[in-house]
Short mmCIF file of C-alpha atoms and ligand atoms in Angstrom, two decimals:
data_model
loop_
_atom_site.label_atom_id
_atom_site.label_comp_id
_atom_site.label_asym_id
_atom_site.label_seq_id
_atom_site.Cartn_x
_atom_site.Cartn_y
_atom_site.Cartn_z
CA UNK A 16 -4.48 69.92 -78.98
CA UNK A 17 -3.90 67.05 -77.39
CA UNK A 18 -1.03 66.21 -79.39
CA UNK A 19 0.11 69.35 -78.24
CA UNK A 20 0.07 68.86 -74.32
CA UNK A 21 1.39 66.16 -74.61
CA UNK A 22 5.56 65.33 -73.80
CA UNK A 23 7.66 63.64 -76.47
CA UNK A 24 7.18 61.21 -73.39
CA UNK A 25 4.10 60.19 -73.65
CA UNK A 26 3.18 61.08 -77.25
CA UNK A 27 6.10 58.09 -78.15
CA UNK A 28 4.82 55.22 -75.67
CA UNK A 29 1.62 56.23 -77.15
CA UNK A 30 2.68 55.67 -81.02
CA UNK A 31 4.41 52.44 -79.20
CA UNK A 32 0.70 50.96 -78.36
CA UNK A 33 -0.30 52.31 -82.11
CA UNK A 34 -2.58 54.93 -80.14
CA UNK A 35 -2.08 57.91 -82.26
CA UNK A 36 -0.03 57.51 -85.39
CA UNK A 37 2.93 58.79 -86.29
CA UNK A 38 2.20 60.37 -89.46
CA UNK A 39 -0.80 62.24 -87.68
CA UNK A 40 1.54 63.58 -84.81
CA UNK A 41 3.86 65.09 -87.99
CA UNK A 42 1.57 66.79 -89.74
CA UNK A 43 0.17 68.73 -86.04
CA UNK A 44 4.05 69.69 -86.07
CA UNK A 45 4.41 70.71 -90.03
CA UNK A 46 0.95 72.92 -89.01
CA UNK A 47 2.19 74.16 -86.60
CA UNK A 48 5.76 75.47 -88.49
CA UNK A 49 3.46 76.86 -91.01
CA UNK A 50 1.43 78.76 -88.15
CA UNK A 51 4.21 80.51 -86.99
CA UNK A 52 8.13 80.18 -88.08
CA UNK A 53 7.38 82.17 -91.80
CA UNK A 54 10.05 82.04 -93.90
CA UNK A 55 13.38 79.19 -93.44
CA UNK A 56 17.15 81.46 -92.92
CA UNK A 57 18.19 81.95 -96.90
CA UNK A 58 21.53 83.47 -97.91
CA UNK A 59 20.14 86.04 -100.05
CA UNK A 60 16.42 86.99 -98.43
CA UNK A 61 16.30 90.61 -99.82
CA UNK A 62 14.47 93.29 -97.89
CA UNK A 63 12.93 91.85 -94.31
CA UNK A 64 9.23 92.16 -94.28
CA UNK A 65 6.46 93.22 -91.39
CA UNK A 66 4.99 90.23 -90.60
CA UNK A 67 9.19 88.35 -90.19
CA UNK A 68 9.40 90.50 -87.56
CA UNK A 69 6.69 88.68 -85.80
CA UNK A 70 7.85 85.04 -86.70
CA UNK A 71 10.21 82.31 -84.95
CA UNK A 72 12.05 81.45 -88.36
CA UNK A 73 13.79 78.60 -86.57
CA UNK A 74 14.55 76.34 -89.24
CA UNK A 75 16.89 77.22 -92.40
CA UNK A 76 15.47 73.62 -94.13
CA UNK A 77 12.41 70.96 -94.26
CA UNK A 78 12.27 68.33 -94.67
CA UNK A 79 8.58 67.19 -94.60
CA UNK A 80 8.90 64.92 -97.59
CA UNK A 81 11.70 62.91 -95.35
CA UNK A 82 9.91 63.45 -92.33
CA UNK A 83 6.84 62.17 -93.85
CA UNK A 84 8.78 58.55 -94.92
CA UNK A 85 9.95 58.29 -91.66
CA UNK A 86 6.57 58.46 -89.78
CA UNK A 87 4.28 56.38 -92.38
CA UNK A 88 7.78 53.72 -91.53
CA UNK A 89 7.26 54.01 -88.04
CA UNK A 90 3.08 53.45 -88.77
CA UNK A 91 3.55 50.94 -90.50
CA UNK A 92 6.08 48.82 -88.18
CA UNK A 93 4.00 49.54 -85.32
CA UNK A 94 0.94 47.43 -87.35
CA UNK A 95 3.29 44.64 -87.99
CA UNK A 96 3.91 44.65 -84.93
CA UNK A 97 7.27 45.84 -84.78
CA UNK A 98 8.60 46.54 -81.43
CA UNK A 99 9.44 50.56 -82.52
CA UNK A 100 11.86 52.59 -80.60
CA UNK A 101 11.51 55.13 -77.31
CA UNK A 102 11.39 57.62 -78.93
CA UNK A 103 8.89 56.59 -81.58
CA UNK A 104 6.79 59.18 -83.79
CA UNK A 105 8.38 61.89 -81.41
CA UNK A 106 8.90 65.19 -84.02
CA UNK A 107 12.81 66.66 -83.93
CA UNK A 108 14.28 69.74 -85.77
CA UNK A 109 18.88 69.48 -85.26
CA UNK A 110 20.65 72.39 -84.92
CA UNK A 111 22.10 73.10 -88.37
CA UNK A 112 25.97 72.09 -87.48
CA UNK A 113 25.34 68.05 -87.14
CA UNK A 114 25.45 65.90 -90.93
CA UNK A 115 22.73 64.47 -91.85
CA UNK A 116 23.17 62.37 -94.88
CA UNK A 117 21.52 64.21 -98.08
CA UNK A 118 20.75 66.92 -96.18
CA UNK A 119 22.38 70.26 -96.50
CA UNK A 120 24.44 70.90 -93.57
CA UNK A 121 25.08 74.87 -93.34
CA UNK A 122 26.63 75.38 -89.61
CA UNK A 123 25.74 78.66 -90.89
CA UNK A 124 27.54 80.11 -92.97
CA UNK A 125 27.93 80.94 -96.51
CA UNK A 126 31.10 78.59 -96.16
CA UNK A 127 28.78 75.35 -96.27
CA UNK A 128 26.18 76.48 -97.87
CA UNK A 129 26.43 74.52 -100.72
CA UNK A 130 27.57 71.00 -98.65
CA UNK A 131 25.68 67.98 -98.20
CA UNK A 132 27.44 65.55 -96.18
CA UNK A 133 27.72 61.86 -96.91
CA UNK A 134 26.87 61.02 -92.97
CA UNK A 135 25.03 61.05 -90.29
CA UNK A 136 26.27 61.80 -86.98
CA UNK A 137 26.31 59.55 -84.00
CA UNK A 138 23.24 61.70 -82.20
CA UNK A 139 21.10 61.74 -85.11
CA UNK A 140 21.03 58.29 -85.62
CA UNK A 141 20.47 57.61 -82.38
CA UNK A 142 17.81 58.97 -82.26
CA UNK A 143 16.55 58.53 -85.42
CA UNK A 144 16.39 54.60 -84.82
CA UNK A 145 15.25 55.35 -82.33
CA UNK A 146 12.00 56.63 -84.17
CA UNK A 147 12.30 60.36 -83.57
CA UNK A 148 10.83 61.72 -86.62
CA UNK A 149 13.15 64.38 -87.72
CA UNK A 150 10.93 67.97 -89.02
CA UNK A 151 14.16 69.54 -90.41
CA UNK A 152 17.64 72.01 -89.18
CA UNK A 153 17.50 74.74 -87.09
CA UNK A 154 19.43 78.17 -87.26
CA UNK A 155 22.26 79.37 -85.13
CA UNK A 156 24.99 81.74 -84.86
CA UNK A 157 27.74 81.46 -87.85
CA UNK A 158 29.82 77.62 -86.91
CA UNK A 159 27.94 78.23 -83.61
CA UNK A 160 29.69 81.20 -82.91
CA UNK A 161 26.69 83.72 -80.62
CA UNK A 162 24.75 83.73 -78.10
CA UNK A 163 21.67 85.64 -79.42
CA UNK A 164 21.32 83.77 -83.38
CA UNK A 165 22.37 86.52 -85.35
CA UNK A 166 25.41 85.96 -86.42
CA UNK A 167 23.61 83.71 -89.16
CA UNK A 168 24.51 83.88 -92.45
CA UNK A 169 21.14 82.72 -93.20
CA UNK A 170 18.96 85.00 -91.87
CA UNK A 171 16.22 86.50 -91.15
CA UNK A 172 17.61 85.03 -88.44
CA UNK A 173 15.45 82.75 -84.97
CA UNK A 174 13.11 86.10 -83.40
CA UNK A 175 12.45 84.51 -80.15
CA UNK A 176 9.05 82.89 -79.02
CA UNK A 177 8.27 85.21 -76.17
CA UNK A 178 8.80 88.19 -77.89
CA UNK A 179 10.05 88.50 -81.23
CA UNK A 180 11.69 91.88 -80.72
CA UNK A 181 14.21 90.42 -78.34
CA UNK A 182 17.25 87.29 -79.46
CA UNK A 183 16.09 84.13 -78.27
CA UNK A 184 20.27 83.15 -77.42
CA UNK A 185 22.72 81.19 -78.92
CA UNK A 186 23.67 79.97 -81.22
CA UNK A 187 21.42 76.64 -80.67
CA UNK A 188 18.32 80.03 -80.94
CA UNK A 189 16.67 78.40 -83.34
CA UNK A 190 16.15 75.04 -81.09
CA UNK A 191 15.17 76.12 -78.36
CA UNK A 192 12.74 78.17 -80.15
CA UNK A 193 11.02 75.58 -82.15
CA UNK A 194 11.00 73.47 -79.31
CA UNK A 195 9.35 77.05 -77.29
CA UNK A 196 6.89 77.25 -80.05
CA UNK A 197 6.03 73.60 -80.79
CA UNK A 198 8.18 73.71 -83.81
CA UNK A 199 8.46 69.82 -82.92
CA UNK A 200 8.95 68.40 -79.08
CA UNK A 201 13.55 67.71 -78.79
CA UNK A 202 15.99 69.66 -80.55
CA UNK A 203 19.47 68.65 -80.98
CA UNK A 204 21.88 71.33 -80.15
CA UNK A 205 25.72 72.00 -78.79
CA UNK A 206 27.26 73.73 -75.69
CA UNK A 207 30.69 74.44 -76.47
CA UNK A 208 30.38 77.87 -73.89
CA UNK A 209 27.03 77.44 -73.20
CA UNK A 210 25.05 76.96 -76.53
CA UNK A 211 22.11 75.30 -74.56
CA UNK A 212 21.64 76.49 -71.69
CA UNK A 213 21.80 79.95 -72.75
CA UNK A 214 19.22 79.74 -75.19
CA UNK A 215 17.44 76.76 -73.03
CA UNK A 216 16.93 80.00 -70.60
CA UNK A 217 16.06 82.85 -72.76
CA UNK A 218 13.72 80.45 -74.28
CA UNK A 219 12.35 79.33 -71.30
CA UNK A 220 12.59 75.30 -72.09
CA UNK A 221 14.62 72.78 -70.96
CA UNK A 222 18.28 72.13 -71.51
CA UNK A 223 21.62 70.11 -70.84
CA UNK A 224 24.98 70.28 -71.35
CA UNK A 225 26.23 66.98 -70.71
CA UNK A 226 30.12 66.02 -68.82
CA UNK A 227 32.30 66.48 -71.63
CA UNK A 228 32.14 63.16 -73.27
CA UNK A 229 28.93 61.46 -72.24
CA UNK A 230 27.90 61.50 -76.64
CA UNK A 231 29.73 61.43 -79.29
CA UNK A 232 30.99 64.01 -81.28
CA UNK A 233 31.13 62.46 -84.56
CA UNK A 234 29.11 64.08 -87.94
CA UNK A 235 29.24 67.58 -85.97
CA UNK A 236 31.65 70.46 -87.35
CA UNK A 237 33.45 71.12 -83.90
CA UNK A 238 33.82 74.22 -82.97
CA UNK A 239 36.37 74.52 -79.64
CA UNK A 240 36.86 70.14 -80.03
CA UNK A 241 38.36 69.97 -75.89
CA UNK A 242 34.52 71.32 -74.99
CA UNK A 243 32.25 70.48 -77.46
CA UNK A 244 28.57 68.30 -76.12
CA UNK A 245 25.79 67.84 -77.85
CA UNK A 246 22.52 67.21 -76.08
CA UNK A 247 19.12 67.34 -75.91
CA UNK A 248 16.87 70.82 -76.15
CA UNK A 249 13.32 69.66 -74.47
CA UNK A 250 9.99 70.97 -72.95
CA UNK A 251 10.30 69.70 -69.71
CA UNK A 252 12.83 67.64 -67.92
CA UNK A 253 11.71 63.78 -68.17
CA UNK A 254 11.84 64.31 -71.88
CA UNK A 255 14.80 66.04 -72.23
CA UNK A 256 15.99 62.21 -69.53
CA UNK A 257 14.93 60.54 -72.48
CA UNK A 258 16.71 61.19 -75.62
CA UNK A 259 19.81 62.03 -73.60
CA UNK A 260 19.36 58.06 -72.87
CA UNK A 261 18.62 57.15 -76.43
CA UNK A 262 21.53 59.48 -77.49
CA UNK A 263 24.40 58.88 -74.90
CA UNK A 264 27.80 55.94 -75.20
CA UNK A 265 30.70 54.72 -76.75
CA UNK A 266 31.40 55.57 -80.99
CA UNK A 267 33.76 53.69 -81.55
CA UNK A 268 34.01 56.18 -84.48
CA UNK A 269 33.79 58.98 -81.80
CA UNK A 270 38.03 57.57 -79.09
CA UNK A 271 36.02 60.77 -77.11
CA UNK A 272 32.81 59.24 -76.96
CA UNK A 273 33.10 57.93 -72.95
CA UNK A 274 33.28 54.49 -72.26
CA UNK A 275 31.32 55.20 -68.72
CA UNK A 276 27.63 52.66 -68.95
CA UNK A 277 25.18 55.08 -69.29
CA UNK A 278 22.04 54.79 -66.92
CA UNK A 279 18.41 55.14 -68.01
CA UNK A 280 18.33 58.25 -66.75
CA UNK A 281 13.65 58.11 -67.02
CA UNK A 282 12.98 55.10 -64.53
CA UNK A 283 14.79 57.41 -61.28
CA UNK A 284 14.07 61.11 -62.35
CA UNK A 285 11.36 60.76 -59.96
CA UNK A 286 13.74 60.00 -56.83
CA UNK A 287 13.86 63.04 -54.99
CA UNK A 288 16.18 65.26 -54.24
CA UNK A 289 15.26 64.31 -50.32
CA UNK A 290 19.23 63.89 -48.75
CA UNK A 291 20.71 65.45 -51.60
CA UNK A 292 23.25 68.57 -50.53
CA UNK A 293 23.51 71.57 -52.65
CA UNK A 294 25.28 74.21 -53.12
CA UNK A 295 25.49 77.88 -54.02
CA UNK A 296 28.74 79.92 -53.91
CA UNK A 297 28.66 83.89 -54.03
CA UNK A 298 30.98 83.12 -57.39
CA UNK A 299 27.89 81.96 -59.40
CA UNK A 300 25.57 84.91 -58.02
CA UNK A 301 27.47 88.10 -59.28
CA UNK A 302 29.06 88.99 -62.43
CA UNK A 303 32.07 89.49 -63.47
CA UNK A 304 33.75 91.56 -66.22
CA UNK A 305 36.78 93.42 -67.10
CA UNK A 306 36.77 97.06 -66.38
CA UNK A 307 37.83 99.27 -70.36
CA UNK A 308 40.72 100.05 -68.14
CA UNK A 309 42.51 98.60 -66.11
CA UNK A 310 41.38 95.12 -68.09
CA UNK A 311 40.99 93.84 -64.36
CA UNK A 312 38.08 91.18 -63.82
CA UNK A 313 35.56 93.76 -61.12
CA UNK A 314 32.10 92.78 -59.95
CA UNK A 315 28.83 93.63 -58.94
CA UNK A 316 25.54 92.50 -57.77
CA UNK A 317 23.69 90.01 -59.76
CA UNK A 318 20.19 91.52 -61.32
CA UNK A 319 17.53 91.32 -58.54
CA UNK A 320 15.13 89.19 -60.15
CA UNK A 321 17.73 87.16 -61.35
CA UNK A 322 18.55 87.00 -58.27
CA UNK A 323 15.18 86.33 -56.41
CA UNK A 324 14.54 83.35 -59.15
CA UNK A 325 17.75 81.35 -57.75
CA UNK A 326 17.68 81.81 -53.68
CA UNK A 327 13.42 80.67 -55.04
CA UNK A 328 14.62 77.83 -55.98
CA UNK A 329 16.58 77.03 -53.30
CA UNK A 330 14.16 77.04 -50.95
CA UNK A 331 11.35 75.26 -52.75
CA UNK A 332 14.72 72.47 -53.03
CA UNK A 333 14.85 72.53 -48.94
CA UNK A 334 10.93 71.86 -48.34
CA UNK A 335 10.98 68.79 -50.49
CA UNK A 336 14.11 67.65 -48.29
CA UNK A 337 17.14 68.73 -49.91
CA UNK A 338 20.00 70.89 -47.86
CA UNK A 339 21.27 73.52 -48.75
CA UNK A 340 25.08 74.28 -48.28
CA UNK A 341 26.38 77.98 -48.84
CA UNK A 342 28.69 79.48 -49.36
CA UNK A 343 30.59 76.88 -51.56
CA UNK A 344 33.62 78.96 -53.40
CA UNK A 345 34.83 79.05 -56.71
CA UNK A 346 36.63 81.74 -57.16
CA UNK A 347 38.29 80.97 -60.92
CA UNK A 348 34.76 80.81 -61.86
CA UNK A 349 35.86 84.99 -62.41
CA UNK A 350 38.44 84.20 -64.80
CA UNK A 351 36.03 82.08 -67.65
CA UNK A 352 35.41 84.29 -70.21
CA UNK A 353 38.98 85.63 -70.89
CA UNK A 354 39.73 81.66 -70.24
CA UNK A 355 37.26 80.52 -73.02
CA UNK A 356 37.84 83.45 -75.25
CA UNK A 357 41.77 82.38 -75.85
CA UNK A 358 41.68 78.28 -75.98
CA UNK A 359 38.47 78.47 -77.71
CA UNK A 360 39.58 80.50 -80.61
CA UNK A 361 42.48 79.05 -80.55
CA UNK A 362 40.67 75.47 -81.19
CA UNK A 363 37.76 78.08 -83.80
CA UNK A 364 41.07 78.39 -85.63
CA UNK A 365 42.69 75.03 -85.90
CA UNK A 366 39.08 73.18 -86.53
CA UNK A 367 38.30 75.74 -89.52
CA UNK A 368 41.46 74.93 -91.26
CA UNK A 369 39.67 72.49 -93.48
CA UNK A 370 37.32 74.93 -95.14
CA UNK A 371 39.45 75.87 -97.99
CA UNK A 372 37.57 75.15 -101.01
CA UNK A 373 39.39 72.53 -101.78
CA UNK A 374 37.59 69.57 -99.72
CA UNK A 375 33.90 70.78 -100.18
CA UNK A 376 31.36 74.53 -99.33
CA UNK A 377 32.49 77.07 -101.41
CA UNK A 378 34.81 77.71 -103.40
CA UNK A 379 35.18 81.37 -105.17
CA UNK A 380 34.40 82.28 -108.71
CA UNK A 381 36.39 85.04 -108.51
CA UNK A 382 39.67 84.64 -111.63
CA UNK A 383 43.00 83.21 -108.46
CA UNK A 384 46.43 82.62 -110.67
CA UNK A 385 47.48 80.33 -107.70
CA UNK A 386 46.74 77.75 -105.15
CA UNK A 387 46.61 80.81 -102.64
CA UNK A 388 44.99 83.12 -104.33
CA UNK A 389 41.83 81.02 -104.59
CA UNK A 390 42.55 79.68 -100.66
CA UNK A 391 42.56 83.45 -99.81
CA UNK A 392 39.54 84.46 -101.75
CA UNK A 393 37.49 81.61 -100.91
CA UNK A 394 37.55 82.40 -97.32
CA UNK A 395 37.43 86.25 -97.89
CA UNK A 396 33.41 85.39 -99.77
CA UNK A 397 33.09 82.71 -97.06
CA UNK A 398 33.46 83.09 -93.90
CA UNK A 399 31.29 86.21 -92.54
CA UNK A 400 32.64 88.35 -89.32
CA UNK A 401 33.14 86.25 -86.37
CA UNK A 402 34.74 83.32 -88.13
CA UNK A 403 37.23 85.32 -89.17
CA UNK A 404 37.52 87.63 -86.13
CA UNK A 405 38.15 84.47 -84.29
CA UNK A 406 40.26 82.54 -86.73
CA UNK A 407 42.26 86.26 -86.35
CA UNK A 408 42.55 85.56 -82.14
CA UNK A 409 42.62 81.84 -82.50
CA UNK A 410 46.67 82.72 -84.57
CA UNK A 411 48.14 85.92 -82.71
CA UNK A 412 47.09 84.03 -78.79
CA UNK A 413 48.50 80.64 -80.25
CA UNK A 414 51.46 81.96 -82.10
CA UNK A 415 55.63 81.08 -81.62
CA UNK A 416 56.15 83.86 -79.62
CA UNK A 417 52.09 84.75 -77.68
CA UNK A 418 51.68 81.27 -76.63
CA UNK A 419 52.79 81.21 -72.91
CA UNK A 420 51.51 84.27 -72.14
CA UNK A 421 48.48 83.39 -73.34
CA UNK A 422 47.83 80.08 -74.67
CA UNK A 423 49.21 78.51 -71.32
CA UNK A 424 48.54 81.02 -69.42
CA UNK A 425 44.70 80.24 -70.27
CA UNK A 426 45.25 76.05 -70.03
CA UNK A 427 46.41 76.75 -66.36
CA UNK A 428 43.47 79.41 -65.58
CA UNK A 429 40.98 76.11 -67.20
CA UNK A 430 42.31 73.61 -64.54
CA UNK A 431 41.94 75.73 -61.54
CA UNK A 432 38.41 76.62 -61.95
CA UNK A 433 37.71 72.66 -62.47
CA UNK A 434 39.68 72.17 -59.64
CA UNK A 435 37.58 74.68 -57.96
CA UNK A 436 34.16 72.34 -58.95
CA UNK A 437 37.22 68.69 -58.13
CA UNK A 438 36.70 70.70 -54.06
CA UNK A 439 32.86 71.24 -54.36
CA UNK A 440 31.89 67.55 -55.24
CA UNK A 441 34.29 66.21 -53.71
CA UNK A 442 33.05 63.24 -50.74
CA UNK A 443 35.02 63.47 -49.21
CA UNK A 444 36.66 67.36 -49.17
CA UNK A 445 34.87 70.44 -46.89
CA UNK A 446 31.25 70.90 -49.87
CA UNK A 447 30.34 66.95 -50.81
CA UNK A 448 27.68 68.44 -52.88
CA UNK A 449 26.03 66.84 -55.49
CA UNK A 450 25.17 69.30 -57.21
CA UNK A 451 25.56 73.64 -57.17
CA UNK A 452 22.73 75.31 -58.10
CA UNK A 453 23.11 79.37 -59.64
CA UNK A 454 21.51 81.01 -61.81
CA UNK A 455 21.93 79.98 -66.30
CA UNK A 456 21.90 83.81 -67.73
CA UNK A 457 22.81 87.42 -65.80
CA UNK A 458 19.61 88.58 -67.95
CA UNK A 459 16.45 87.67 -69.37
CA UNK A 460 16.29 87.30 -73.37
CA UNK A 461 18.32 90.89 -74.47
CA UNK A 462 16.28 92.66 -77.50
CA UNK A 463 17.28 92.16 -81.03
CA UNK A 464 20.93 94.13 -81.97
CA UNK A 465 21.66 95.38 -78.36
CA UNK A 466 24.42 93.83 -78.04
CA UNK A 467 25.26 92.14 -81.95
CA UNK A 468 28.66 94.24 -82.45
CA UNK A 469 29.96 94.00 -79.56
CA UNK A 470 32.04 90.55 -79.49
CA UNK A 471 32.51 90.96 -76.10
CA UNK A 472 29.71 91.53 -74.39
CA UNK A 473 28.03 89.37 -76.79
CA UNK A 474 30.32 86.84 -74.95
CA UNK A 475 29.59 88.30 -71.53
CA UNK A 476 26.30 86.54 -71.30
CA UNK A 477 27.88 83.03 -71.42
CA UNK A 478 30.29 84.05 -67.79
CA UNK A 479 27.76 81.62 -65.86
CA UNK A 480 28.48 79.07 -68.12
CA UNK A 481 30.60 78.75 -69.24
CA UNK A 482 32.97 77.26 -66.45
CA UNK A 483 31.68 74.29 -66.65
CA UNK A 484 32.23 73.57 -69.86
CA UNK A 485 36.29 74.28 -68.73
CA UNK A 486 35.91 71.69 -66.61
CA UNK A 487 33.60 69.57 -68.44
CA UNK A 488 30.68 69.06 -65.62
CA UNK A 489 27.36 68.33 -66.68
CA UNK A 490 25.37 71.09 -66.13
CA UNK A 491 21.06 71.28 -66.69
CA UNK A 492 19.14 74.53 -67.34
CA UNK A 493 15.60 74.79 -66.24
CA UNK A 494 12.96 77.73 -65.92
CA UNK A 495 13.14 79.28 -62.63
CA UNK A 496 10.19 81.50 -63.79
CA UNK A 497 9.37 84.99 -64.73
CA UNK A 498 10.74 87.77 -65.66
CA UNK A 499 8.41 91.83 -64.65
CA UNK A 500 8.49 91.94 -67.83
CA UNK A 501 7.39 88.31 -68.59
CA UNK A 502 10.95 87.12 -69.57
CA UNK A 503 11.79 83.40 -69.35
CA UNK A 504 13.88 83.02 -66.41
CA UNK A 505 16.50 79.72 -66.05
CA UNK A 506 18.51 78.04 -63.40
CA UNK A 507 21.46 76.22 -63.76
CA UNK A 508 22.20 72.90 -61.72
CA UNK A 509 25.69 71.92 -62.46
CA UNK A 510 27.00 68.56 -61.00
CA UNK A 511 30.76 66.35 -60.75
CA UNK A 512 31.20 64.28 -64.22
CA UNK A 513 28.58 62.10 -65.43
CA UNK A 514 25.83 63.00 -62.34
CA UNK A 515 23.42 64.29 -65.12
CA UNK A 516 21.33 61.41 -63.55
CA UNK A 517 21.45 63.93 -60.56
CA UNK A 518 20.39 66.56 -62.09
CA UNK A 519 17.39 65.69 -63.65
CA UNK A 520 15.90 64.82 -60.21
CA UNK A 521 16.52 67.50 -59.34
CA UNK A 522 15.29 69.52 -62.06
CA UNK A 523 12.27 66.53 -61.27
CA UNK A 524 11.85 67.29 -58.33
CA UNK A 525 11.41 72.22 -58.90
CA UNK A 526 9.17 70.69 -61.78
CA UNK A 527 6.93 68.41 -59.70
CA UNK A 528 6.59 71.09 -56.85
CA UNK A 529 5.70 74.23 -59.02
CA UNK A 530 3.90 72.31 -61.90
CA UNK A 531 0.96 74.86 -60.64
CA UNK A 532 2.33 78.26 -60.18
CA UNK A 533 0.47 80.88 -62.34
CA UNK A 534 3.35 81.39 -64.07
CA UNK A 535 4.08 77.76 -65.66
CA UNK A 536 1.13 79.02 -67.15
CA UNK A 537 1.83 81.62 -69.24
CA UNK A 538 2.55 80.59 -73.23
CA UNK A 539 5.03 82.95 -75.46
CA UNK A 540 3.36 85.56 -77.02
CA UNK A 541 4.00 84.31 -80.90
CA UNK A 542 1.83 80.65 -80.26
CA UNK A 543 -1.29 83.67 -78.28
CA UNK A 544 -1.17 86.09 -81.43
CA UNK A 545 -1.89 82.75 -83.43
CA UNK A 546 -4.37 82.27 -81.54
CA UNK A 547 -2.32 78.77 -80.28
N1 LIG B 14 28.76 82.03 -76.98
C1 LIG B 14 29.55 81.52 -77.06
C2 LIG B 14 30.49 81.68 -78.43
O1 LIG B 14 30.00 83.06 -79.09
C3 LIG B 14 29.82 79.85 -76.45
C4 LIG B 14 28.76 79.15 -78.32
C5 LIG B 14 28.71 77.95 -77.95
O2 LIG B 14 27.59 76.91 -76.99
N2 LIG B 14 28.99 77.13 -79.38
O3 LIG B 14 31.44 81.20 -78.10
#
């Protein structure tokens, strides 16, 4: 299928030139959704059937009629000789944590199941202004709290297209699975502790967490406001670069959106890695976990296949002219997860206060004697387990008597993590890195239900992604190879503030250098089984 094989960049160019109609592209994407997705996530989903187990279930809300209107209007504009944007006619999906006017924004939670926002998030508006056609809203962990997408109140939760008995990762699991399965070319996700990069790695797609503030958070339902970053998921590096070019930049509606000019990421993408200093750190080549008896952080070797994929990528980049700098110390990243546990829960509990049954969303149907009882019942019935756990922990570690011991300490260690990166990237320092190369995840995609329920273990799935969130620096995950079980393994490139351009160049160079390798031709299993 020619349309399916084209990337977003090519589709937009053909639509702009009138060689391909946006409606035709959309119908191809909708046919793919019909073939692989199965029923959308729902609150009252009943029993799961055998057929449910083999489908992707990326969607919560499909907006096919709205998409048809968008596509028709793009085709009409092309016919009238009007200019259309750089994403003209490209079908995209949006993680259901962003607002899109008049379309439900559930955050995968019962408490927002009936919420239809009166405005559109800035990154979504910019994508649509650039001509992107929104297929619908895709599933995630409830309020983005998780690494497997299983905690969604809307079931069946998303499956991994490479093996539907495995999770797609999370929390942007619906986004990554949709892109991997060809249900739209691009997806808008969010990354607070790894939620774009970890699912991108699990599903064999590209995902970028931009520099904090690079993309506006206006219209994003907040998790951790000092960590949240909207970002692109795409099939290849150039499409991710194109998508970021459209979304990034200052926004009068978000004062934390950076005013740093946005480069044309696509124009420079093929400049290669020659002369780049790319670092390897022993601290990213091992895993860290708390000793259950003492609570002290222990370290252990990385899984062999993950280690080998990472080192091989360093060889590939060296062969392209990069200088590999070994033994870059980042000693404080081992504390990334404990620090994240504290800071993200404090911010989550604060951000969840607004869901009280008054302003929007669910309100208890039960009888209540006074306002407080209405709040209590609404929140008890509306929130799932994970938001409740995060509220409890966030309130506890920021309470007056514990704040110094936990929250203030976590903030200090966060600064130390940031200082590790600053030293590694310092142009006058010992290492002078352009980027760091690391694995994205400690393991490939795990089986559904294997980790779900163990909050600590689930959180440790993000240990290699979370340091970049603490530091605020950009990081991209790109496919690096397949495991012996045929599961995608992700590679991460991390750069200094606003170095997205460097990450795209390096990622693209790796993609081109490995384009003809056998693993690149292997398709996700659900596509093969559907004869696609
Ligand atoms: N998995 C992490 C968490 O549970 C990260 C989530 C995210 O990045 N939104 O908090």
